[in-house]
Short mmCIF file of C-alpha atoms and ligand atoms in Angstrom, two decimals:
data_model
loop_
_atom_site.label_atom_id
_atom_site.label_comp_id
_atom_site.label_asym_id
_atom_site.label_seq_id
_atom_site.Cartn_x
_atom_site.Cartn_y
_atom_site.Cartn_z
CA MET A 7 -0.73 -48.71 75.18
CA HIS A 8 -3.73 -46.51 74.32
CA LYS A 9 -5.18 -48.68 71.53
CA TYR A 10 -4.32 -51.78 69.52
CA THR A 11 -5.40 -51.37 65.93
CA SER A 12 -2.12 -52.26 64.22
CA VAL A 13 1.03 -54.25 65.00
CA PHE A 14 2.79 -50.86 65.21
CA ASP A 15 0.92 -50.13 68.46
CA ILE A 16 3.43 -52.53 70.04
CA LEU A 17 6.54 -50.37 70.31
CA ASP A 18 9.05 -53.08 71.27
CA VAL A 19 7.99 -56.42 69.77
CA ASP A 20 10.80 -58.50 71.32
CA THR A 21 9.93 -57.34 74.83
CA ALA A 22 6.20 -57.77 74.19
CA VAL A 23 6.70 -61.35 72.97
CA LYS A 24 8.76 -62.20 76.06
CA GLN A 25 6.12 -60.65 78.35
CA ALA A 26 3.33 -62.57 76.61
CA ILE A 27 5.27 -65.81 77.13
CA SER A 28 5.58 -64.89 80.84
CA LEU A 29 1.81 -64.34 80.99
CA LYS A 30 1.32 -67.80 79.53
CA LYS A 31 3.34 -69.26 82.42
CA ASP A 32 1.45 -67.28 85.08
CA PRO A 33 -1.88 -66.20 83.52
CA PHE A 34 -3.59 -65.00 86.73
CA LYS A 35 -0.72 -62.84 88.05
CA TYR A 36 -2.50 -59.62 87.02
CA ASN A 37 -6.10 -60.65 87.75
CA HIS A 38 -6.58 -57.52 89.88
CA LEU A 39 -5.98 -55.15 86.91
CA GLY A 40 -9.43 -55.54 85.37
CA LYS A 41 -11.44 -55.45 88.60
CA ASN A 42 -14.68 -53.49 88.13
CA LYS A 43 -13.80 -52.80 84.50
CA THR A 44 -15.57 -54.03 81.37
CA LEU A 45 -14.49 -55.15 77.92
CA VAL A 46 -17.24 -54.83 75.30
CA MET A 47 -16.63 -57.01 72.24
CA LEU A 48 -18.52 -56.05 69.08
CA PHE A 49 -18.75 -58.60 66.28
CA PHE A 50 -19.82 -57.43 62.84
CA ASN A 51 -18.59 -60.88 61.62
CA SER A 52 -18.40 -64.35 63.09
CA SER A 53 -15.48 -65.75 65.09
CA LEU A 54 -14.43 -68.80 67.06
CA ARG A 55 -10.83 -68.16 68.20
CA THR A 56 -10.86 -64.39 68.49
CA ARG A 57 -14.04 -64.33 70.52
CA LEU A 58 -13.06 -67.08 72.97
CA SER A 59 -9.37 -66.23 73.34
CA THR A 60 -10.02 -62.53 73.89
CA GLU A 61 -12.76 -63.30 76.42
CA LYS A 62 -10.46 -65.76 78.20
CA ALA A 63 -7.65 -63.20 78.23
CA ALA A 64 -10.02 -60.63 79.72
CA GLN A 65 -11.19 -63.08 82.38
CA ASN A 66 -7.57 -63.86 83.29
CA LEU A 67 -7.16 -60.13 84.00
CA GLY A 68 -10.36 -59.95 86.07
CA LEU A 69 -12.31 -57.95 83.46
CA ASN A 70 -16.05 -58.25 82.97
CA VAL A 71 -16.94 -59.03 79.37
CA MET A 72 -20.01 -58.13 77.30
CA VAL A 73 -20.42 -59.41 73.75
CA LEU A 74 -22.70 -57.98 71.07
CA ASN A 75 -23.23 -59.52 67.65
CA VAL A 76 -23.84 -56.31 65.78
CA SER A 77 -25.97 -58.03 63.15
CA ASN A 78 -28.57 -58.25 65.94
CA ALA A 79 -28.41 -54.49 66.59
CA TRP A 80 -29.51 -51.46 64.59
CA LYS A 81 -28.12 -51.00 61.08
CA LEU A 82 -25.43 -48.32 61.40
CA GLU A 83 -24.90 -45.17 59.32
CA PHE A 84 -21.31 -44.07 58.63
CA GLU A 85 -21.73 -40.98 56.40
CA ASP A 86 -21.27 -37.63 58.09
CA GLY A 87 -24.33 -35.46 57.53
CA ALA A 88 -26.42 -38.35 56.18
CA VAL A 89 -30.16 -37.84 55.99
CA MET A 90 -31.13 -41.08 57.68
CA ASN A 91 -34.49 -41.66 56.02
CA LEU A 92 -33.60 -45.08 54.53
CA ASP A 93 -32.58 -48.32 56.31
CA THR A 94 -29.85 -47.11 58.71
CA ALA A 95 -31.29 -46.57 62.17
CA GLU A 96 -28.32 -45.36 64.24
CA HIS A 97 -25.25 -43.25 63.41
CA ILE A 98 -21.87 -44.72 64.31
CA LYS A 99 -21.12 -41.42 66.12
CA ASP A 100 -23.89 -42.10 68.59
CA ALA A 101 -23.33 -45.85 68.83
CA ALA A 102 -19.60 -45.53 69.58
CA GLN A 103 -20.16 -42.92 72.27
CA VAL A 104 -22.99 -44.95 73.82
CA VAL A 105 -20.95 -48.19 73.91
CA SER A 106 -18.18 -46.17 75.59
CA GLN A 107 -20.57 -45.50 78.50
CA TYR A 108 -20.64 -49.24 79.26
CA ALA A 109 -17.06 -50.16 78.38
CA ASP A 110 -13.53 -49.43 79.57
CA ILE A 111 -12.19 -51.07 76.40
CA ILE A 112 -14.05 -51.73 73.12
CA ALA A 113 -12.91 -54.54 70.83
CA VAL A 114 -14.24 -54.63 67.26
CA ARG A 115 -14.31 -57.26 64.49
CA ALA A 116 -15.34 -55.89 61.10
CA PHE A 117 -14.26 -57.62 57.88
CA PRO A 118 -14.00 -55.92 54.47
CA GLU A 119 -16.70 -56.30 51.83
CA LEU A 120 -13.95 -56.84 49.18
CA LYS A 121 -15.95 -54.79 46.69
CA ASN A 122 -14.43 -51.32 46.95
CA LYS A 123 -10.69 -51.11 47.69
CA ALA A 124 -10.87 -47.50 48.86
CA ILE A 125 -13.70 -48.11 51.33
CA ASP A 126 -11.96 -51.19 52.76
CA ALA A 127 -8.63 -49.32 52.95
CA SER A 128 -10.33 -46.52 54.90
CA GLU A 129 -11.18 -49.02 57.69
CA ARG A 130 -14.54 -47.29 57.98
CA ILE A 131 -15.94 -49.29 60.90
CA LEU A 132 -12.75 -49.68 62.97
CA ASN A 133 -11.69 -46.06 62.50
CA SER A 134 -15.16 -44.78 63.31
CA PHE A 135 -14.87 -46.47 66.69
CA VAL A 136 -11.34 -45.08 67.15
CA ASN A 137 -12.62 -41.58 66.28
CA TYR A 138 -15.88 -41.52 68.23
CA ALA A 139 -15.38 -43.91 71.16
CA THR A 140 -14.09 -42.33 74.35
CA VAL A 141 -12.27 -45.48 75.52
CA PRO A 142 -9.41 -47.50 73.91
CA VAL A 143 -10.22 -49.67 70.90
CA VAL A 144 -8.77 -53.11 70.08
CA ASN A 145 -8.84 -54.53 66.55
CA MET A 146 -10.16 -58.12 66.51
CA GLU A 147 -9.66 -58.25 62.70
CA SER A 148 -10.61 -55.37 60.50
CA ALA A 149 -10.79 -54.83 56.75
CA THR A 150 -7.01 -54.81 56.28
CA ALA A 151 -5.41 -55.98 59.54
CA HIS A 152 -5.46 -58.76 62.13
CA PRO A 153 -2.83 -57.60 64.63
CA LEU A 154 -3.87 -59.94 67.47
CA GLN A 155 -3.27 -62.91 65.15
CA ALA A 156 0.11 -61.57 64.01
CA PHE A 157 1.22 -61.04 67.60
CA ALA A 158 0.21 -64.63 68.49
CA ASP A 159 2.18 -65.80 65.44
CA ALA A 160 5.27 -63.91 66.61
CA ILE A 161 4.93 -65.55 70.04
CA THR A 162 4.66 -69.00 68.41
CA ILE A 163 7.76 -68.47 66.27
CA GLU A 164 9.74 -67.26 69.31
CA GLU A 165 8.68 -70.36 71.29
CA LEU A 166 9.63 -72.80 68.52
CA LYS A 167 12.61 -71.32 66.71
CA LEU A 168 15.81 -73.36 66.82
CA LYS A 169 18.10 -70.71 65.36
CA LYS A 170 18.56 -66.99 65.94
CA GLN A 171 17.30 -65.99 62.49
CA PRO A 172 14.85 -68.65 61.23
CA LYS A 173 13.68 -68.76 57.63
CA VAL A 174 9.96 -67.90 57.53
CA VAL A 175 7.92 -68.19 54.32
CA LEU A 176 4.37 -66.93 53.83
CA THR A 177 2.76 -68.98 51.06
CA TRP A 178 -0.54 -68.30 49.35
CA ALA A 179 -2.78 -71.39 49.29
CA PRO A 180 -5.99 -72.13 47.38
CA HIS A 181 -9.48 -71.51 48.76
CA PRO A 182 -12.93 -71.65 47.15
CA LYS A 183 -13.99 -68.22 48.47
CA ALA A 184 -12.60 -64.70 48.13
CA LEU A 185 -10.82 -63.99 51.42
CA PRO A 186 -9.47 -60.73 52.87
CA HIS A 187 -5.82 -59.63 53.04
CA ALA A 188 -5.92 -58.83 56.76
CA VAL A 189 -4.07 -61.86 58.16
CA ALA A 190 -1.39 -61.75 55.47
CA ASN A 191 -0.93 -57.98 55.82
CA SER A 192 -0.41 -58.09 59.58
CA PHE A 193 1.80 -61.18 59.41
CA VAL A 194 4.03 -59.46 56.82
CA LYS A 195 4.27 -56.30 58.93
CA MET A 196 5.08 -58.33 62.03
CA MET A 197 7.78 -60.43 60.28
CA GLN A 198 9.36 -57.24 58.94
CA ARG A 199 9.88 -56.23 62.59
CA LEU A 200 11.42 -59.55 63.73
CA ASP A 201 14.92 -60.94 63.23
CA VAL A 202 13.81 -63.52 60.64
CA ASP A 203 14.74 -64.39 57.04
CA PHE A 204 11.31 -63.64 55.59
CA SER A 205 9.84 -64.07 52.10
CA ILE A 206 6.44 -64.40 50.42
CA VAL A 207 5.42 -66.77 47.61
CA HIS A 208 2.17 -66.64 45.63
CA PRO A 209 0.84 -67.13 42.10
CA LYS A 210 1.18 -64.21 39.67
CA GLY A 211 -1.67 -61.77 40.18
CA TYR A 212 -1.80 -62.29 43.96
CA GLU A 213 0.68 -59.56 44.91
CA LEU A 214 -0.28 -57.99 48.24
CA ASP A 215 -0.47 -54.22 48.70
CA PRO A 216 3.07 -52.95 47.88
CA LYS A 217 2.73 -50.47 50.77
CA VAL A 218 2.63 -53.57 53.00
CA THR A 219 5.23 -55.80 51.34
CA LYS A 220 7.75 -52.97 50.79
CA ASP A 221 11.13 -54.63 50.14
CA THR A 222 10.18 -58.13 51.39
CA PRO A 223 11.27 -60.68 48.72
CA CYS A 224 8.28 -62.07 46.79
CA SER A 225 8.41 -64.94 44.27
CA PHE A 226 6.11 -67.21 42.27
CA ASN A 227 7.80 -70.63 42.66
CA GLN A 228 6.48 -72.33 45.80
CA GLU A 229 8.88 -75.29 45.73
CA ALA A 230 11.94 -73.04 45.50
CA ALA A 231 10.64 -70.62 48.13
CA LEU A 232 9.90 -73.35 50.70
CA ALA A 233 13.34 -75.01 50.44
CA ASP A 234 15.05 -75.11 53.86
CA ALA A 235 12.25 -73.12 55.49
CA ASP A 236 11.99 -73.30 59.29
CA PHE A 237 8.41 -71.98 59.35
CA VAL A 238 5.84 -72.12 56.53
CA TYR A 239 2.75 -69.95 57.04
CA ALA A 240 -0.08 -70.79 54.66
CA LYS A 241 -2.87 -68.34 53.95
CA ASN A 242 -5.27 -67.66 51.15
CA TRP A 243 -6.07 -64.13 50.07
CA SER A 244 -8.00 -62.79 47.10
CA SER A 245 -6.34 -60.64 44.46
CA TYR A 246 -5.41 -57.14 45.62
CA LYS A 247 -4.83 -55.80 42.11
CA ASN A 248 -8.11 -57.20 40.72
CA TYR A 249 -9.61 -56.33 44.03
CA GLY A 250 -11.42 -59.15 45.83
CA GLN A 251 -11.37 -61.55 42.89
CA VAL A 252 -10.44 -65.24 42.95
CA MET A 253 -8.04 -65.56 39.98
CA VAL A 254 -6.63 -69.05 40.63
CA GLN A 255 -7.72 -72.13 42.57
CA ASP A 256 -4.72 -74.25 41.57
CA GLU A 257 -4.62 -77.25 43.91
CA ASN A 258 -0.88 -77.56 43.24
CA TRP A 259 -0.49 -74.71 45.75
CA MET A 260 -2.04 -76.79 48.57
CA CYS A 261 0.45 -77.39 51.40
CA THR A 262 1.49 -81.02 51.81
CA LYS A 263 3.70 -82.88 54.26
CA ALA A 264 6.20 -83.52 51.46
CA LYS A 265 6.47 -79.81 50.59
CA ILE A 266 6.87 -78.66 54.17
CA ALA A 267 9.65 -81.21 54.91
CA ASN A 268 11.08 -80.34 58.36
CA ALA A 269 9.49 -76.92 58.71
CA LYS A 270 6.85 -75.98 61.26
CA PHE A 271 3.49 -75.44 59.54
CA MET A 272 1.46 -72.41 60.58
CA HIS A 273 -2.07 -71.21 59.75
CA CYS A 274 -4.37 -68.82 61.59
CA LEU A 275 -7.41 -71.17 61.31
CA PRO A 276 -10.13 -71.84 60.40
CA ILE A 277 -8.62 -73.97 57.65
CA ARG A 278 -10.24 -75.83 54.74
CA ARG A 279 -8.68 -79.30 55.10
CA ASN A 280 -7.39 -80.88 51.89
CA VAL A 281 -7.79 -77.55 50.09
CA VAL A 282 -5.36 -75.23 51.90
CA ALA A 283 -3.37 -78.05 53.54
CA GLU A 284 -3.71 -81.82 53.49
CA ASP A 285 -4.80 -83.88 56.50
CA ALA A 286 -1.44 -85.64 56.62
CA LEU A 287 0.27 -82.30 57.27
CA LEU A 288 -2.30 -80.85 59.66
CA ASP A 289 -2.32 -84.04 61.72
CA SER A 290 1.48 -84.31 61.78
CA GLN A 291 4.06 -83.14 64.31
CA ASN A 292 5.03 -80.36 61.89
CA SER A 293 1.73 -78.58 62.39
CA VAL A 294 1.71 -75.91 65.13
CA VAL A 295 -1.72 -74.47 64.34
CA ILE A 296 -3.19 -75.45 67.72
CA GLN A 297 -0.28 -73.82 69.56
CA GLN A 298 -0.91 -70.68 67.49
CA ALA A 299 -4.57 -70.73 68.52
CA ASN A 300 -3.59 -71.15 72.17
CA ASN A 301 -1.23 -68.18 71.91
CA ARG A 302 -4.13 -65.97 70.81
CA THR A 303 -5.10 -65.81 74.50
CA PHE A 304 -1.71 -64.50 75.62
CA ALA A 305 -1.41 -62.06 72.72
CA ALA A 306 -4.79 -60.60 73.70
CA GLN A 307 -3.86 -60.69 77.39
CA TYR A 308 -0.67 -58.70 76.78
CA VAL A 309 -2.66 -56.10 74.81
CA LEU A 310 -5.49 -55.78 77.35
CA LYS A 311 -3.01 -55.65 80.24
CA SER A 312 -0.98 -52.91 78.52
CA ILE A 313 -4.13 -50.86 77.97
CA LEU A 314 -5.39 -51.36 81.54
CA GLU A 315 -2.00 -50.26 82.91
CA GLN A 316 -2.44 -46.90 81.11
CA GLN A 317 -5.94 -46.24 82.50
N1 CP B 427 -7.85 -66.80 63.40
C1 CP B 427 -9.03 -66.21 63.73
O1 CP B 427 -9.12 -64.98 63.83
O2 CP B 427 -10.03 -67.08 63.97
P1 CP B 427 -11.58 -66.68 64.15
O3 CP B 427 -12.02 -66.08 62.83
O4 CP B 427 -12.28 -67.94 64.51
O5 CP B 427 -11.66 -65.65 65.23
#
Protein backbone atom coordinates (compact mmCIF):
# COMPACT_ATOMS: atom_id res chain seq x y z
CA MET A 1 0.00 0.00 0.00
CA HIS A 2 1.41 3.40 -0.99
CA LYS A 3 -1.20 5.58 0.75
CA TYR A 4 -4.49 5.24 2.61
CA THR A 5 -6.81 8.07 1.72
CA SER A 6 -9.88 6.04 0.76
CA VAL A 7 -11.33 2.60 1.49
CA PHE A 8 -10.43 1.76 -2.13
CA ASP A 9 -6.73 1.79 -1.18
CA ILE A 10 -7.46 -1.62 0.37
CA LEU A 11 -7.57 -3.87 -2.68
CA ASP A 12 -8.92 -7.03 -1.03
CA VAL A 13 -11.13 -6.09 1.94
CA ASP A 14 -11.86 -9.67 3.07
CA THR A 15 -8.17 -10.51 3.33
CA ALA A 16 -7.39 -7.18 5.00
CA VAL A 17 -10.10 -7.73 7.63
CA LYS A 18 -8.75 -11.22 8.39
CA GLN A 19 -5.19 -9.88 8.67
CA ALA A 20 -6.31 -7.08 10.99
CA ILE A 21 -8.02 -9.65 13.23
CA SER A 22 -4.73 -11.62 13.27
CA LEU A 23 -2.88 -8.45 14.31
CA LYS A 24 -5.33 -8.04 17.16
CA LYS A 25 -4.40 -11.51 18.42
CA ASP A 26 -0.64 -10.90 18.12
CA PRO A 27 -0.13 -7.10 18.06
CA PHE A 28 3.67 -7.08 18.53
CA LYS A 29 4.51 -9.67 15.85
CA TYR A 30 5.74 -6.98 13.43
CA ASN A 31 7.33 -4.59 15.95
CA HIS A 32 10.58 -4.62 13.94
CA LEU A 33 8.92 -3.08 10.84
CA GLY A 34 8.87 0.49 12.13
CA LYS A 35 12.35 0.51 13.69
CA ASN A 36 14.08 3.87 13.11
CA LYS A 37 11.06 5.16 11.20
CA THR A 38 8.70 7.98 12.15
CA LEU A 39 4.98 8.62 11.80
CA VAL A 40 4.07 12.31 11.90
CA MET A 41 0.42 12.92 12.77
CA LEU A 42 -1.00 16.33 11.83
CA PHE A 43 -4.27 17.41 13.43
CA PHE A 44 -6.16 20.33 11.90
CA ASN A 45 -9.09 19.20 14.14
CA SER A 46 -9.43 17.53 17.51
CA SER A 47 -9.55 13.79 18.13
CA LEU A 48 -9.65 11.24 20.92
CA ARG A 49 -9.89 7.80 19.24
CA THR A 50 -8.04 8.49 16.01
CA ARG A 51 -5.10 10.09 17.75
CA LEU A 52 -4.66 7.43 20.43
CA SER A 53 -5.47 4.36 18.34
CA THR A 54 -3.19 5.40 15.47
CA GLU A 55 -0.37 6.21 17.90
CA LYS A 56 -0.88 2.86 19.64
CA ALA A 57 -0.88 1.06 16.28
CA ALA A 58 2.35 2.81 15.35
CA GLN A 59 3.96 1.88 18.67
CA ASN A 60 2.92 -1.76 18.18
CA LEU A 61 4.92 -1.67 14.92
CA GLY A 62 7.96 -0.04 16.56
CA LEU A 63 7.44 3.35 14.87
CA ASN A 64 8.41 6.64 16.47
CA VAL A 65 5.50 9.07 16.56
CA MET A 66 5.41 12.87 16.42
CA VAL A 67 2.14 14.78 16.77
CA LEU A 68 1.47 18.36 15.69
CA ASN A 69 -1.76 20.23 16.36
CA VAL A 70 -1.68 22.39 13.27
CA SER A 71 -3.71 25.14 14.92
CA ASN A 72 -0.49 25.81 16.88
CA ALA A 73 1.55 26.15 13.67
CA TRP A 74 1.64 28.74 10.91
CA LYS A 75 -1.57 29.49 9.03
CA LEU A 76 -1.26 27.68 5.70
CA GLU A 77 -1.82 28.99 2.16
CA PHE A 78 -3.35 26.60 -0.40
CA GLU A 79 -3.70 28.76 -3.54
CA ASP A 80 -1.08 28.23 -6.23
CA GLY A 81 0.59 31.52 -7.08
CA ALA A 82 -0.90 33.32 -4.07
CA VAL A 83 0.65 36.64 -3.11
CA MET A 84 1.04 35.88 0.58
CA ASN A 85 0.78 39.39 1.97
CA LEU A 86 -2.23 38.69 4.23
CA ASP A 87 -2.56 36.23 7.15
CA THR A 88 -1.17 32.99 5.66
CA ALA A 89 2.45 32.51 6.66
CA GLU A 90 3.47 29.24 4.98
CA HIS A 91 2.45 27.58 1.69
CA ILE A 92 1.23 24.00 1.90
CA LYS A 93 3.79 23.15 -0.82
CA ASP A 94 6.62 24.03 1.52
CA ALA A 95 5.01 22.63 4.67
CA ALA A 96 4.27 19.22 3.12
CA GLN A 97 7.79 18.86 1.76
CA VAL A 98 9.32 19.97 5.06
CA VAL A 99 7.22 17.54 7.14
CA SER A 100 8.34 14.80 4.71
CA GLN A 101 11.94 15.43 5.84
CA TYR A 102 11.01 14.30 9.36
CA ALA A 103 8.48 11.58 8.53
CA ASP A 104 8.35 8.20 6.82
CA ILE A 105 4.55 8.37 6.90
CA ILE A 106 2.34 11.46 7.34
CA ALA A 107 -1.17 11.10 8.76
CA VAL A 108 -3.59 14.02 8.42
CA ARG A 109 -6.92 14.94 10.03
CA ALA A 110 -8.70 17.84 8.33
CA PHE A 111 -12.48 18.24 8.57
CA PRO A 112 -14.65 20.14 6.07
CA GLU A 113 -15.88 23.66 6.77
CA LEU A 114 -19.36 22.63 5.46
CA LYS A 115 -19.73 26.02 3.78
CA ASN A 116 -18.66 25.36 0.20
CA LYS A 117 -19.45 21.92 -1.26
CA ALA A 118 -16.91 22.24 -4.06
CA ILE A 119 -14.03 23.19 -1.75
CA ASP A 120 -14.85 20.34 0.65
CA ALA A 121 -15.23 17.88 -2.25
CA SER A 122 -11.79 18.89 -3.53
CA GLU A 123 -10.24 17.62 -0.27
CA ARG A 124 -7.93 20.63 -0.39
CA ILE A 125 -5.84 19.85 2.69
CA LEU A 126 -5.58 16.06 2.33
CA ASN A 127 -4.86 16.20 -1.40
CA SER A 128 -2.28 18.93 -0.94
CA PHE A 129 -0.35 16.59 1.33
CA VAL A 130 -0.80 13.72 -1.16
CA ASN A 131 0.48 15.98 -3.97
CA TYR A 132 3.39 17.70 -2.23
CA ALA A 133 4.57 15.25 0.45
CA THR A 134 7.32 12.88 -0.60
CA VAL A 135 6.22 10.09 1.77
CA PRO A 136 2.92 8.11 2.01
CA VAL A 137 -0.13 9.87 3.43
CA VAL A 138 -2.82 8.36 5.68
CA ASN A 139 -6.27 9.93 6.02
CA MET A 140 -7.29 10.27 9.69
CA GLU A 141 -10.65 11.80 8.60
CA SER A 142 -10.85 14.33 5.85
CA ALA A 143 -13.61 16.54 4.45
CA THR A 144 -15.48 13.65 2.83
CA ALA A 145 -13.96 10.39 4.10
CA HIS A 146 -13.00 8.50 7.25
CA PRO A 147 -11.52 5.28 5.86
CA LEU A 148 -9.78 4.17 9.08
CA GLN A 149 -13.16 4.24 10.85
CA ALA A 150 -14.87 2.30 8.04
CA PHE A 151 -12.16 -0.35 8.09
CA ALA A 152 -12.55 -0.74 11.88
CA ASP A 153 -16.31 -1.06 11.33
CA ALA A 154 -15.79 -3.82 8.76
CA ILE A 155 -13.55 -5.66 11.25
CA THR A 156 -16.23 -5.33 13.96
CA ILE A 157 -18.98 -6.69 11.71
CA GLU A 158 -16.78 -9.64 10.67
CA GLU A 159 -16.05 -10.44 14.35
CA LEU A 160 -19.72 -10.33 15.39
CA LYS A 161 -21.75 -11.55 12.43
CA LEU A 162 -23.79 -14.69 13.00
CA LYS A 163 -24.77 -15.27 9.39
CA LYS A 164 -22.92 -15.16 6.08
CA GLN A 165 -24.80 -12.12 4.78
CA PRO A 166 -25.98 -10.01 7.76
CA LYS A 167 -28.49 -7.20 7.35
CA VAL A 168 -26.74 -3.88 8.03
CA VAL A 169 -28.66 -0.59 8.24
CA LEU A 170 -27.11 2.88 8.39
CA THR A 171 -29.60 5.20 10.10
CA TRP A 172 -29.40 8.97 10.34
CA ALA A 173 -29.86 10.19 13.93
CA PRO A 174 -30.45 13.67 15.33
CA HIS A 175 -27.67 15.99 16.52
CA PRO A 176 -27.68 19.65 17.56
CA LYS A 177 -24.74 20.59 15.31
CA ALA A 178 -24.07 20.37 11.58
CA LEU A 179 -21.81 17.34 11.12
CA PRO A 180 -19.78 16.17 8.10
CA HIS A 181 -20.63 13.30 5.75
CA ALA A 182 -17.22 11.63 6.07
CA VAL A 183 -18.09 8.73 8.38
CA ALA A 184 -21.30 7.92 6.53
CA ASN A 185 -19.61 8.16 3.11
CA SER A 186 -16.80 5.77 4.00
CA PHE A 187 -19.13 3.36 5.81
CA VAL A 188 -21.39 3.22 2.73
CA LYS A 189 -18.43 2.61 0.42
CA MET A 190 -17.09 -0.10 2.71
CA MET A 191 -20.47 -1.89 3.04
CA GLN A 192 -20.85 -1.82 -0.75
CA ARG A 193 -17.66 -3.92 -0.87
CA LEU A 194 -18.74 -6.50 1.74
CA ASP A 195 -21.13 -9.44 1.46
CA VAL A 196 -23.89 -7.74 3.49
CA ASP A 197 -27.55 -6.84 2.93
CA PHE A 198 -27.05 -3.08 3.24
CA SER A 199 -29.49 -0.16 3.26
CA ILE A 200 -29.66 3.45 4.45
CA VAL A 201 -32.54 5.24 6.19
CA HIS A 202 -32.81 8.99 6.82
CA PRO A 203 -35.36 11.81 6.85
CA LYS A 204 -36.24 13.40 3.50
CA GLY A 205 -33.66 16.03 2.60
CA TYR A 206 -30.75 14.07 4.11
CA GLU A 207 -29.80 12.12 0.98
CA LEU A 208 -26.05 11.54 0.86
CA ASP A 209 -24.01 12.26 -2.27
CA PRO A 210 -25.55 10.02 -4.99
CA LYS A 211 -22.01 9.34 -6.27
CA VAL A 212 -21.46 7.60 -2.91
CA THR A 213 -24.79 5.83 -2.41
CA LYS A 214 -25.05 4.63 -6.04
CA ASP A 215 -27.62 1.81 -6.07
CA THR A 216 -27.70 1.19 -2.29
CA PRO A 217 -31.38 1.12 -1.18
CA CYS A 218 -32.36 4.30 0.71
CA SER A 219 -35.67 4.87 2.52
CA PHE A 220 -37.35 7.33 4.90
CA ASN A 221 -39.14 4.99 7.35
CA GLN A 222 -36.78 4.10 10.19
CA GLU A 223 -39.03 1.52 11.84
CA ALA A 224 -39.49 -0.42 8.60
CA ALA A 225 -35.81 -0.18 7.67
CA LEU A 226 -34.58 -1.48 11.04
CA ALA A 227 -36.86 -4.55 11.09
CA ASP A 228 -34.79 -7.76 11.41
CA ALA A 229 -31.51 -5.85 11.19
CA ASP A 230 -28.38 -7.63 12.46
CA PHE A 231 -26.36 -4.41 12.71
CA VAL A 232 -27.69 -0.86 13.10
CA TYR A 233 -25.13 1.91 12.54
CA ALA A 234 -26.30 5.31 13.75
CA LYS A 235 -24.74 8.51 12.50
CA ASN A 236 -25.78 12.09 12.11
CA TRP A 237 -24.85 14.07 9.02
CA SER A 238 -25.94 17.49 7.82
CA SER A 239 -27.84 17.94 4.57
CA TYR A 240 -25.79 17.32 1.43
CA LYS A 241 -28.31 18.94 -0.91
CA ASN A 242 -28.73 22.07 1.25
CA TYR A 243 -25.08 21.80 1.95
CA GLY A 244 -24.08 21.76 5.62
CA GLN A 245 -27.50 22.72 6.93
CA VAL A 246 -29.38 21.13 9.84
CA MET A 247 -32.89 20.61 8.39
CA VAL A 248 -34.39 18.35 11.08
CA GLN A 249 -33.68 17.59 14.74
CA ASP A 250 -36.59 15.16 15.16
CA GLU A 251 -35.98 13.23 18.38
CA ASN A 252 -38.14 10.41 17.01
CA TRP A 253 -35.05 9.40 15.02
CA MET A 254 -33.02 8.79 18.20
CA CYS A 255 -31.95 5.13 18.50
CA THR A 256 -33.57 3.28 21.40
CA LYS A 257 -33.23 -0.21 22.81
CA ALA A 258 -36.78 -0.98 21.66
CA LYS A 259 -36.03 0.04 18.05
CA ILE A 260 -32.79 -1.90 17.84
CA ALA A 261 -34.36 -5.13 19.18
CA ASN A 262 -31.75 -7.91 18.78
CA ALA A 263 -29.39 -6.03 16.47
CA LYS A 264 -25.87 -4.96 17.35
CA PHE A 265 -25.71 -1.17 17.74
CA MET A 266 -22.77 0.63 16.14
CA HIS A 267 -21.54 4.24 16.26
CA CYS A 268 -18.12 5.72 15.54
CA LEU A 269 -18.13 7.87 18.73
CA PRO A 270 -18.07 10.46 20.15
CA ILE A 271 -21.81 10.17 20.70
CA ARG A 272 -24.32 12.61 22.21
CA ARG A 273 -26.12 10.39 24.74
CA ASN A 274 -29.91 10.64 24.78
CA VAL A 275 -29.81 12.61 21.53
CA VAL A 276 -28.32 10.16 19.01
CA ALA A 277 -28.97 7.06 21.15
CA GLU A 278 -30.47 6.55 24.59
CA ASP A 279 -28.45 5.47 27.62
CA ALA A 280 -30.44 2.24 27.89
CA LEU A 281 -29.17 1.21 24.45
CA LEU A 282 -25.59 2.41 24.81
CA ASP A 283 -25.24 0.68 28.18
CA SER A 284 -26.83 -2.56 26.94
CA GLN A 285 -25.29 -5.75 25.57
CA ASN A 286 -26.48 -4.71 22.10
CA SER A 287 -24.01 -1.85 21.95
CA VAL A 288 -20.64 -2.68 20.34
CA VAL A 289 -19.32 0.88 20.20
CA ILE A 290 -16.39 0.15 22.54
CA GLN A 291 -15.36 -2.86 20.45
CA GLN A 292 -15.47 -0.59 17.38
CA ALA A 293 -13.20 1.90 19.14
CA ASN A 294 -10.79 -0.88 20.09
CA ASN A 295 -10.69 -2.07 16.48
CA ARG A 296 -9.50 1.37 15.38
CA THR A 297 -6.04 0.30 16.60
CA PHE A 298 -5.92 -2.80 14.41
CA ALA A 299 -7.37 -1.04 11.37
CA ALA A 300 -4.61 1.58 11.67
CA GLN A 301 -2.01 -1.11 12.37
CA TYR A 302 -2.94 -3.02 9.20
CA VAL A 303 -2.66 0.20 7.17
CA LEU A 304 0.68 1.31 8.67
CA LYS A 305 2.10 -2.21 8.34
CA SER A 306 1.04 -2.42 4.68
CA ILE A 307 2.71 0.92 3.97
CA LEU A 308 5.91 0.01 5.84
CA GLU A 309 6.15 -3.27 3.91
CA GLN A 310 6.27 -1.25 0.65
CA GLN A 311 9.07 1.07 1.81
N1 LIG B 1 -14.40 8.10 15.61
C1 LIG B 1 -13.43 9.03 15.64
O1 LIG B 1 -12.79 9.32 14.62
O2 LIG B 1 -13.19 9.56 16.86
P1 LIG B 1 -12.26 10.83 17.17
O3 LIG B 1 -12.91 12.01 16.45
O4 LIG B 1 -12.22 10.96 18.64
O5 LIG B 1 -10.91 10.57 16.57
